[in-house]
PDB file of C-alpha atoms in Angstrom:
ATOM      1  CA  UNK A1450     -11.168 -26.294   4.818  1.00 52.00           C
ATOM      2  CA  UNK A1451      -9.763 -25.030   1.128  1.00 68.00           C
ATOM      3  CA  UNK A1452      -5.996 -24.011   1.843  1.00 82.00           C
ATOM      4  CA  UNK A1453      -5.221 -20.848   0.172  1.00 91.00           C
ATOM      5  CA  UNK A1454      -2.978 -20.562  -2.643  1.00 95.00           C
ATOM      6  CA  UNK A1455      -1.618 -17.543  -4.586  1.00 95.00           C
ATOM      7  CA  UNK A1456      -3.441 -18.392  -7.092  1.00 96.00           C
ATOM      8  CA  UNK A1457      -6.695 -18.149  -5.284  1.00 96.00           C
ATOM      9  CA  UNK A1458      -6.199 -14.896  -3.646  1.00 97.00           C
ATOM     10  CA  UNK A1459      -4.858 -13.423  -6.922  1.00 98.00           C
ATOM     11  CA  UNK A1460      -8.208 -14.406  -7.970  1.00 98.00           C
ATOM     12  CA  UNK A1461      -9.970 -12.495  -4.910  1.00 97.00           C
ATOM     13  CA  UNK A1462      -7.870  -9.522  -5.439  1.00 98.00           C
ATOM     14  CA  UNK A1463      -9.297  -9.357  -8.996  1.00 98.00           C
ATOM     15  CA  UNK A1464     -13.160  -9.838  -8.030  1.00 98.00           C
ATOM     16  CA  UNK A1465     -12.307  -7.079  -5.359  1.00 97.00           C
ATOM     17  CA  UNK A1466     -12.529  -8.402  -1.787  1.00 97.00           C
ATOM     18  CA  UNK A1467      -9.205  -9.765   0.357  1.00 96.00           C
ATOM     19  CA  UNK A1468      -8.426 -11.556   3.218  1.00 95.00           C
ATOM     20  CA  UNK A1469      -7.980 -10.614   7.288  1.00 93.00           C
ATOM     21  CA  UNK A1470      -7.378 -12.399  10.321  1.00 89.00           C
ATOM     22  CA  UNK A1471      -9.182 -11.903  13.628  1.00 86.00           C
ATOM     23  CA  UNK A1472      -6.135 -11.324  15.380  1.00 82.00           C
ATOM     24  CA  UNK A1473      -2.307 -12.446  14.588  1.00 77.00           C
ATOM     25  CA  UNK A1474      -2.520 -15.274  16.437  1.00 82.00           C
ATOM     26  CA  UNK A1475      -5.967 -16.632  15.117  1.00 85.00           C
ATOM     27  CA  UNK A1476      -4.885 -19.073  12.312  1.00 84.00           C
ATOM     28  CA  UNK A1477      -8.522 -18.600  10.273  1.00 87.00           C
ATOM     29  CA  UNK A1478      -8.867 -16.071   7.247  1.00 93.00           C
ATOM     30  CA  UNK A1479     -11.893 -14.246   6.343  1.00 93.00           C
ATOM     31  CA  UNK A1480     -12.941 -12.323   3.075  1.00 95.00           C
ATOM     32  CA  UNK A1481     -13.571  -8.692   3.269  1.00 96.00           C
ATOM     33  CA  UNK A1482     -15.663  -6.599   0.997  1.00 95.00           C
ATOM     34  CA  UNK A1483     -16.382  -3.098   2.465  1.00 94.00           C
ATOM     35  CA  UNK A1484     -19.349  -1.086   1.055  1.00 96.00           C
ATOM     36  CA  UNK A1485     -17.333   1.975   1.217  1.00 97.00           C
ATOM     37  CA  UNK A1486     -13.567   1.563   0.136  1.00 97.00           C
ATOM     38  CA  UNK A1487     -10.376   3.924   0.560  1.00 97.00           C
ATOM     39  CA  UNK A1488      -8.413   5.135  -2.196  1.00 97.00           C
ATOM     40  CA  UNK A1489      -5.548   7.282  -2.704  1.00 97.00           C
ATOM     41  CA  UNK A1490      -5.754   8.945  -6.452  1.00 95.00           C
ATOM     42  CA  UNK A1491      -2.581   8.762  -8.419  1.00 94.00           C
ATOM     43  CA  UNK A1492      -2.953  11.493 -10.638  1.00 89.00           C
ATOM     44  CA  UNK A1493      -1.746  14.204  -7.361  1.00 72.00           C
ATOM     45  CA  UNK A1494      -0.466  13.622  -3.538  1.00 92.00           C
ATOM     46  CA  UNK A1495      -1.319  15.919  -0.831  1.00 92.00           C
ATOM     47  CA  UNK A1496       2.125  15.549   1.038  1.00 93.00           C
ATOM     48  CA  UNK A1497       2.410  18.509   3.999  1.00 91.00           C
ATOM     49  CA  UNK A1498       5.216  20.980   3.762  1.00 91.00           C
ATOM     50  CA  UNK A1499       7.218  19.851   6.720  1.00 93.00           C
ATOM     51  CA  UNK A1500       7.399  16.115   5.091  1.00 95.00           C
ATOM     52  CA  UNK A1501       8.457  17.368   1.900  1.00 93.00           C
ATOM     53  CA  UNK A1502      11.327  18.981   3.934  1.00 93.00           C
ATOM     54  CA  UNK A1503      12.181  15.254   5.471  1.00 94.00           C
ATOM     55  CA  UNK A1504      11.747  13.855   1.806  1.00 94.00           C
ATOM     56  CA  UNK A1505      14.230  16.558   0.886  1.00 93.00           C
ATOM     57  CA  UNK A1506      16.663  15.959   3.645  1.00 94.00           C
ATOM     58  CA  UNK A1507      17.313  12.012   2.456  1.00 93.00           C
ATOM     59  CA  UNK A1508      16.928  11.236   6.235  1.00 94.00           C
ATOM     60  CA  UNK A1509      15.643   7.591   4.819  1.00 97.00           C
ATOM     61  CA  UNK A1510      17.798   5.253   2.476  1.00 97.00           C
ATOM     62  CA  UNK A1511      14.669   3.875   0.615  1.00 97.00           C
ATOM     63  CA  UNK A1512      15.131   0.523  -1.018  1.00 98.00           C
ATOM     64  CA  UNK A1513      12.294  -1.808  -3.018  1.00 98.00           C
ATOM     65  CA  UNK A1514      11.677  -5.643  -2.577  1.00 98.00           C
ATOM     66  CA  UNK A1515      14.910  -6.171  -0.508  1.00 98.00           C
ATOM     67  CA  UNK A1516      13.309  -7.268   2.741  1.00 98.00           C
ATOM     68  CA  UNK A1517      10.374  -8.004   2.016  1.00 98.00           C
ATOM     69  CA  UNK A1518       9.403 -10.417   4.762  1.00 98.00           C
ATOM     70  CA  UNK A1519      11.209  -8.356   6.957  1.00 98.00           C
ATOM     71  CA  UNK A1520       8.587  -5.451   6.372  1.00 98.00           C
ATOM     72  CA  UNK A1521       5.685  -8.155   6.779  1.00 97.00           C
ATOM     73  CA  UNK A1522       7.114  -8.728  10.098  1.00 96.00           C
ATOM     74  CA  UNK A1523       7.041  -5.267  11.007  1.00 96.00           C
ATOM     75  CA  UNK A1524       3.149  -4.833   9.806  1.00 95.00           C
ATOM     76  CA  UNK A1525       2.591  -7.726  12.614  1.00 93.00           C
ATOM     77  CA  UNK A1526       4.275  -5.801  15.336  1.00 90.00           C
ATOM     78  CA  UNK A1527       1.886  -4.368  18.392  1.00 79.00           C
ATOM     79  CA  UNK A1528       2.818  -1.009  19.496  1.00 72.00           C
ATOM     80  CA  UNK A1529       1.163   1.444  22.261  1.00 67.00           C
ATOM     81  CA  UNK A1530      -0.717   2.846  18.509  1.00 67.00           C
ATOM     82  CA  UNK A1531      -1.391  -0.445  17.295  1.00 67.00           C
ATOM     83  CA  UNK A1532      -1.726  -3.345  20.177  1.00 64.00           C
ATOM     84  CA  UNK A1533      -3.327  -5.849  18.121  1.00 73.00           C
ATOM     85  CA  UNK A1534      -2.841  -6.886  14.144  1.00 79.00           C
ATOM     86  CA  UNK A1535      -4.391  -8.982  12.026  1.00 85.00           C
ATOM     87  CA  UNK A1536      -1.497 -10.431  10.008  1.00 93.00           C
ATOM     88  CA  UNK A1537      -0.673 -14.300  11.045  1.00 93.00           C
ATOM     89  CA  UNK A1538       1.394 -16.462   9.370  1.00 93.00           C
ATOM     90  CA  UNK A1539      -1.202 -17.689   7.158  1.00 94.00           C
ATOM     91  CA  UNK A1540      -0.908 -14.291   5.823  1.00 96.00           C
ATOM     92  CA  UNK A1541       2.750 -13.744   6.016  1.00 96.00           C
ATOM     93  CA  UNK A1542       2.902 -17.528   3.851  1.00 96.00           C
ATOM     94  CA  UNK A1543       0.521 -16.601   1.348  1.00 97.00           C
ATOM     95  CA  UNK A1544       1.921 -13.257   0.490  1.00 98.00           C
ATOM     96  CA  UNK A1545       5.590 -13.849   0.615  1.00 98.00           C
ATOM     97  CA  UNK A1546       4.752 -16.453  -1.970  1.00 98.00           C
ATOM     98  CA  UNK A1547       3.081 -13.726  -3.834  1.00 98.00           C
ATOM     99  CA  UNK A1548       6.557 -11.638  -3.323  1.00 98.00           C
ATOM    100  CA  UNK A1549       7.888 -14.356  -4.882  1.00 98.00           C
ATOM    101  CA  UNK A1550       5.844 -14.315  -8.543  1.00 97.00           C
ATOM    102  CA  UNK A1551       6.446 -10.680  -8.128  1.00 97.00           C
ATOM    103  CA  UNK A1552       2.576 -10.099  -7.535  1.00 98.00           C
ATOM    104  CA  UNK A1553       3.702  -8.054  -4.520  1.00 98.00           C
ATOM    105  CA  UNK A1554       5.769  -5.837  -3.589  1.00 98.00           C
ATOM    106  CA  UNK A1555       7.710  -3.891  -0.588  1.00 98.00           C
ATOM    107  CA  UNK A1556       8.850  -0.285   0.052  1.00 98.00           C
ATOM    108  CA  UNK A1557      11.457  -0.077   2.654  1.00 98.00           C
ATOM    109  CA  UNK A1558      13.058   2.920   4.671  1.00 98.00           C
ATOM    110  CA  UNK A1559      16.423   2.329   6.273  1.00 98.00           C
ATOM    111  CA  UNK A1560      18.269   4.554   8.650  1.00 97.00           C
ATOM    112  CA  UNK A1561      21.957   3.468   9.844  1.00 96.00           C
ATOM    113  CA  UNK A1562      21.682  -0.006   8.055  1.00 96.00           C
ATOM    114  CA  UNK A1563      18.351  -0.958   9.683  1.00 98.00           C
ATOM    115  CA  UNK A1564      14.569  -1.389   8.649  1.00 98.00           C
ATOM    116  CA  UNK A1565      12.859   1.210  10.441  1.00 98.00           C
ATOM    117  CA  UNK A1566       9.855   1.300   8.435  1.00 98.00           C
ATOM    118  CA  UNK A1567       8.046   0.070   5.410  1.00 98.00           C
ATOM    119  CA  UNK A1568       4.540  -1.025   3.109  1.00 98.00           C
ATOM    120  CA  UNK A1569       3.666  -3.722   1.687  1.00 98.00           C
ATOM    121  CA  UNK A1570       1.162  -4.371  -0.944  1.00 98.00           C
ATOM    122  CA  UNK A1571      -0.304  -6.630  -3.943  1.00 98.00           C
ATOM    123  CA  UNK A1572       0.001  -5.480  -7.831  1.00 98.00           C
ATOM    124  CA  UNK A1573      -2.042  -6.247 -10.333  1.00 98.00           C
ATOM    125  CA  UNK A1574      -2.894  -5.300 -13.610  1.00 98.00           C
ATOM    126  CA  UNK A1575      -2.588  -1.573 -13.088  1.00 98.00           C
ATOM    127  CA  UNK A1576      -4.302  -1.783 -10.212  1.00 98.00           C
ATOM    128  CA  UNK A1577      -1.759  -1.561  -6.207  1.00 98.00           C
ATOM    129  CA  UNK A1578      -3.525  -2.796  -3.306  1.00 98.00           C
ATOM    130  CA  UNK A1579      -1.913  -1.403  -0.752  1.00 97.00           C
ATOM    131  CA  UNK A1580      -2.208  -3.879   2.656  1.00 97.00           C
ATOM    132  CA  UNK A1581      -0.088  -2.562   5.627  1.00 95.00           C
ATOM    133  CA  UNK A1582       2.627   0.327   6.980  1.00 95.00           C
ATOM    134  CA  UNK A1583       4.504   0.487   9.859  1.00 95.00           C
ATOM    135  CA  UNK A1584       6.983   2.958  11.578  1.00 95.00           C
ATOM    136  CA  UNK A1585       9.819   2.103  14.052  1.00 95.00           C
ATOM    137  CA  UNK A1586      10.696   6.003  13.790  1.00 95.00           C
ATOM    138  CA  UNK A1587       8.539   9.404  13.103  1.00 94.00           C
ATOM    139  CA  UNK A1588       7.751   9.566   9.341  1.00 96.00           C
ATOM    140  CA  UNK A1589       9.083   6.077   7.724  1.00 97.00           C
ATOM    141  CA  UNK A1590       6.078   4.659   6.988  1.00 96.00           C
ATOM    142  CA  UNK A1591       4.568   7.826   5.179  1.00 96.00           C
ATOM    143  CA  UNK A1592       7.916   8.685   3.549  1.00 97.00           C
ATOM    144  CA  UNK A1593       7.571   4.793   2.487  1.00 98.00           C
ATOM    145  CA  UNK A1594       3.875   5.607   0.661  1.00 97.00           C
ATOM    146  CA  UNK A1595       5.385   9.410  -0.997  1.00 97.00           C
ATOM    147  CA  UNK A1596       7.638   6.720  -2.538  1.00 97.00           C
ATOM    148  CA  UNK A1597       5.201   4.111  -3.681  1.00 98.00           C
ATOM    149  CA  UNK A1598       3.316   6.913  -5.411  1.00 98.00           C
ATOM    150  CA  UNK A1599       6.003   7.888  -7.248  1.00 97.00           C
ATOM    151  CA  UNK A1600       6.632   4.472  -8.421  1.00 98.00           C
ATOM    152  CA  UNK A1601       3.105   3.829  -9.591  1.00 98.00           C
ATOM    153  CA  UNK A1602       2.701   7.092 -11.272  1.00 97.00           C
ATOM    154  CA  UNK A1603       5.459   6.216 -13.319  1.00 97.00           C
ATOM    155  CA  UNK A1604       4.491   2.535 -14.001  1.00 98.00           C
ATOM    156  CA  UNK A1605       1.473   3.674 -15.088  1.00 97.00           C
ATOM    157  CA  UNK A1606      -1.132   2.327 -12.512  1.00 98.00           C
ATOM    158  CA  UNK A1607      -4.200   3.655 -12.445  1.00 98.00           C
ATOM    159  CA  UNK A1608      -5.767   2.873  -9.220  1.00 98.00           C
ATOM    160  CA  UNK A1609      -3.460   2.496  -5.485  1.00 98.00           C
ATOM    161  CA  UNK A1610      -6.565   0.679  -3.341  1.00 98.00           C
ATOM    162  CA  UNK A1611      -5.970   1.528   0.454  1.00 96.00           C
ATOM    163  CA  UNK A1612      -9.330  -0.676   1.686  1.00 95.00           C
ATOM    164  CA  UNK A1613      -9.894   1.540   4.493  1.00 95.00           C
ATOM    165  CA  UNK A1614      -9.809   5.622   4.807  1.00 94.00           C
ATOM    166  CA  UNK A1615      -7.700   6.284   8.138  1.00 90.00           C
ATOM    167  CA  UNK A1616      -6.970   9.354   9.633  1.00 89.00           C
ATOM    168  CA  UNK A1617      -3.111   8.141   8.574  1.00 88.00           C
ATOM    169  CA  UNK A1618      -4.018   8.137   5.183  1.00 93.00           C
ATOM    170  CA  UNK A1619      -6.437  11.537   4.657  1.00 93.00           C
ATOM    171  CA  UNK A1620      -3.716  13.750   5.123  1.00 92.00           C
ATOM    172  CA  UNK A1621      -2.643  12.457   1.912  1.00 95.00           C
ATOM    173  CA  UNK A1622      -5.522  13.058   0.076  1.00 93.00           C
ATOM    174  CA  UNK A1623      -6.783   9.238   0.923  1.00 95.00           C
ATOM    175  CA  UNK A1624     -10.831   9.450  -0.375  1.00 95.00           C
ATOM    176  CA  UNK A1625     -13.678   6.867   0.144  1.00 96.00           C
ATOM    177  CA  UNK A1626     -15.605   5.424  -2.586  1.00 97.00           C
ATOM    178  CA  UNK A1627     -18.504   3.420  -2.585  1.00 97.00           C
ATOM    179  CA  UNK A1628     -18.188  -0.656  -3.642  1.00 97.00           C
ATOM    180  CA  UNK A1629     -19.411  -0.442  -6.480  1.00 97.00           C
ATOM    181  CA  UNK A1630     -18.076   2.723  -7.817  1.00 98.00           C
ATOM    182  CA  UNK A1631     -14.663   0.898  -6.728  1.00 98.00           C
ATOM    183  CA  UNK A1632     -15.475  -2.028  -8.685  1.00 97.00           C
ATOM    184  CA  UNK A1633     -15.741  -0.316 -11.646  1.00 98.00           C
ATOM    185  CA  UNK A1634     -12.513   1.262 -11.401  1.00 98.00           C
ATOM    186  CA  UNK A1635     -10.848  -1.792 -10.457  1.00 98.00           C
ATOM    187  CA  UNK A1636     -12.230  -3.422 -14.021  1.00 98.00           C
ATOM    188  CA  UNK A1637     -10.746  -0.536 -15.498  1.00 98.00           C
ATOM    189  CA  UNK A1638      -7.730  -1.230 -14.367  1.00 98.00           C
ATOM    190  CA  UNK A1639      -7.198  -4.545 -14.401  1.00 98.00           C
ATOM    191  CA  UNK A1640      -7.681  -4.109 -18.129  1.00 98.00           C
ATOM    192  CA  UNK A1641      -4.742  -2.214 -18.407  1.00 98.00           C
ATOM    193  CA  UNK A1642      -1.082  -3.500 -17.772  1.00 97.00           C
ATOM    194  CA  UNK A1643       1.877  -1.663 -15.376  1.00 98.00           C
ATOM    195  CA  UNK A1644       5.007  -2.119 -14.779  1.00 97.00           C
ATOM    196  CA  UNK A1645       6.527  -1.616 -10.755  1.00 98.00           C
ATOM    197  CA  UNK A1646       9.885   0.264 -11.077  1.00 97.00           C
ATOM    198  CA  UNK A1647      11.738  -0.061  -8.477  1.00 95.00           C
ATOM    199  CA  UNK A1648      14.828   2.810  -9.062  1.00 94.00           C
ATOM    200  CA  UNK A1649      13.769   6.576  -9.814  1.00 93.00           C
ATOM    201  CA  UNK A1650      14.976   7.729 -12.818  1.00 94.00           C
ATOM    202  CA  UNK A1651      18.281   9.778 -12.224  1.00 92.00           C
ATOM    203  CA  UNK A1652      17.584  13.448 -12.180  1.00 91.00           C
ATOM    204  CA  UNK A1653      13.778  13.113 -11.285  1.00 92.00           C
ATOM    205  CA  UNK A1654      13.030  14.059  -7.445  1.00 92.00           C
ATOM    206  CA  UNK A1655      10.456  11.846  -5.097  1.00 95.00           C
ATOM    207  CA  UNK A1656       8.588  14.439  -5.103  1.00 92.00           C
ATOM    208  CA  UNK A1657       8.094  15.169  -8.953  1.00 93.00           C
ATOM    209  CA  UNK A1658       7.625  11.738  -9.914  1.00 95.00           C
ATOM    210  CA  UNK A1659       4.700  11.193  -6.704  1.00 95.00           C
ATOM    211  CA  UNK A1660       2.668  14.310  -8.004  1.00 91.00           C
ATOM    212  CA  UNK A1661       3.787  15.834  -4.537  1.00 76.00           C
ATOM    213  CA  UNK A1662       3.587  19.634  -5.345  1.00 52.00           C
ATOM    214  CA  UNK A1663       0.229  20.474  -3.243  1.00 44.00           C
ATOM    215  CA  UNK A1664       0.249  22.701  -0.385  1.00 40.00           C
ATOM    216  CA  UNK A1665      -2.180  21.987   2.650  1.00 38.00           C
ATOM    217  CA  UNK A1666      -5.740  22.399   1.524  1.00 37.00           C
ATOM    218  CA  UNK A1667      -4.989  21.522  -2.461  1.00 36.00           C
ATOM    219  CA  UNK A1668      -6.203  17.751  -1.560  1.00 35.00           C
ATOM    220  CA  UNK A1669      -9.861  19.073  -2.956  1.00 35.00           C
ATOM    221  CA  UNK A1670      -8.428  19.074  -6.413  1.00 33.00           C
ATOM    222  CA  UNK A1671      -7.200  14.953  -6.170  1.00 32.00           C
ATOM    223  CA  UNK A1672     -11.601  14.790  -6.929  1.00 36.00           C
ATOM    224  CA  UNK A1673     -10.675  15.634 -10.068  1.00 34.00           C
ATOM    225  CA  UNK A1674      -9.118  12.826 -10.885  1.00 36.00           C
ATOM    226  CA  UNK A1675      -9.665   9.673 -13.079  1.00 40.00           C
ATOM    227  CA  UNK A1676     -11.265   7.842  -9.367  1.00 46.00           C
ATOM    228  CA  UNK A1677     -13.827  10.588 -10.220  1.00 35.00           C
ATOM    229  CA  UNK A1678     -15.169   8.977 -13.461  1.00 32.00           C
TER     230      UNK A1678
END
């Protein structure tokens, strides 16, 4: 059996398919390639009103690439939502090294000095693929993706890949494509080259920066958007 490298599933990411485990304690990897594929347009972000009033509060300190691992480990964690994940340490090995070439890259909320949630996900080209959230507390993951966003709007990505629609997800305006319309966009922007920032610029609200200005119902006009061409 081929051991992976970074190098090899920077490869996969490019041709469009990525890895899973059974289970977190099955050691094996398999490559996914879904006929229909989730992803969240960049160019607007469907965030309801009563987040936008936690995004406003600062109830999060939200920090970049500081704990990484950390927010891996998190991902792994079974809860009553979430019994069973798919992210072994065959995973956790291959994308911390990743972490490490900055190829990937973590979104962290903290509340009294600890991680309470978090995303993780792979960049490149202008292309985010985003691979796993999780919440010890009500809202941290999703306040985690408002920032990520924001961060990619700004760094000029053109396409955040979320592999799978989830009902998580559609409330932010999540959409499902087919694979080979996603393909296309993918070459698009892998063409293209982005930068991840990790501090907002001073001045410049979450909210402005993620595209975050829709009301409840205004996630029809995210079809309008470059995933549309």
């Amino acid at each position: 059996m081929i051991r992976l490298t970074p190098e090899i599933l920077l490869q996969a990411y490019a041709a469009g398919i990525f890895p899973m485990a059974e289970s977190a304690d099955d050691p094996e990897l398999f490559w996914v390639d879904p006929k229909r594929r989730g992803v969240l347009p960049l160019d607007g972000l469907h965030v309801p009103r009563r987040l936008r009033r936690v995004l406003r509060r600062g109830v999060f300190m939200v920090r970049v690439d500081s704990a990484f691992e950390a927010v891996m480990r998190g991902c792994a964690e079974a809860s009553e939502m979430r019994p069973t994940t798919w992210i072994n340490d065959e995973i956790v090995r291959l994308y911390t090294a990743l972490f490490t070439r900055g190829a990937a890259h973590s979104v962290e909320c903290w509340h009294d000095g600890e991680l309470v949630g978090g995303l993780y996900g792979v960049s490149l080209g202008a292309a985010f693929f985003g691979e796993s959230m999780f919440s010890r507390v009500s809202d941290a993951s999703k306040i985690a993706l408002v920032h990520l966003v924001a961060r990619l709007r700004l760094g000029g990505y053109r396409l955040l890949d979320s592999q799978f629609v989830t009902p998580h997800l559609a409330q932010f305006g999540c959409i499902e494509i087919s694979r080979a319309r996603y393909h296309r966009l993918l070459a698009q922007a892998l063409r293209q080259r982005a930068v991840f920032v990790r501090d907002l610029p001073a001045g410049l609200s979450v909210e402005a920066a993620a595209g975050a200005g829709m009301e409840a119902g205004g996630a029809a006009a995210l079809h309008s958007s470059s995933v549309t061409s």
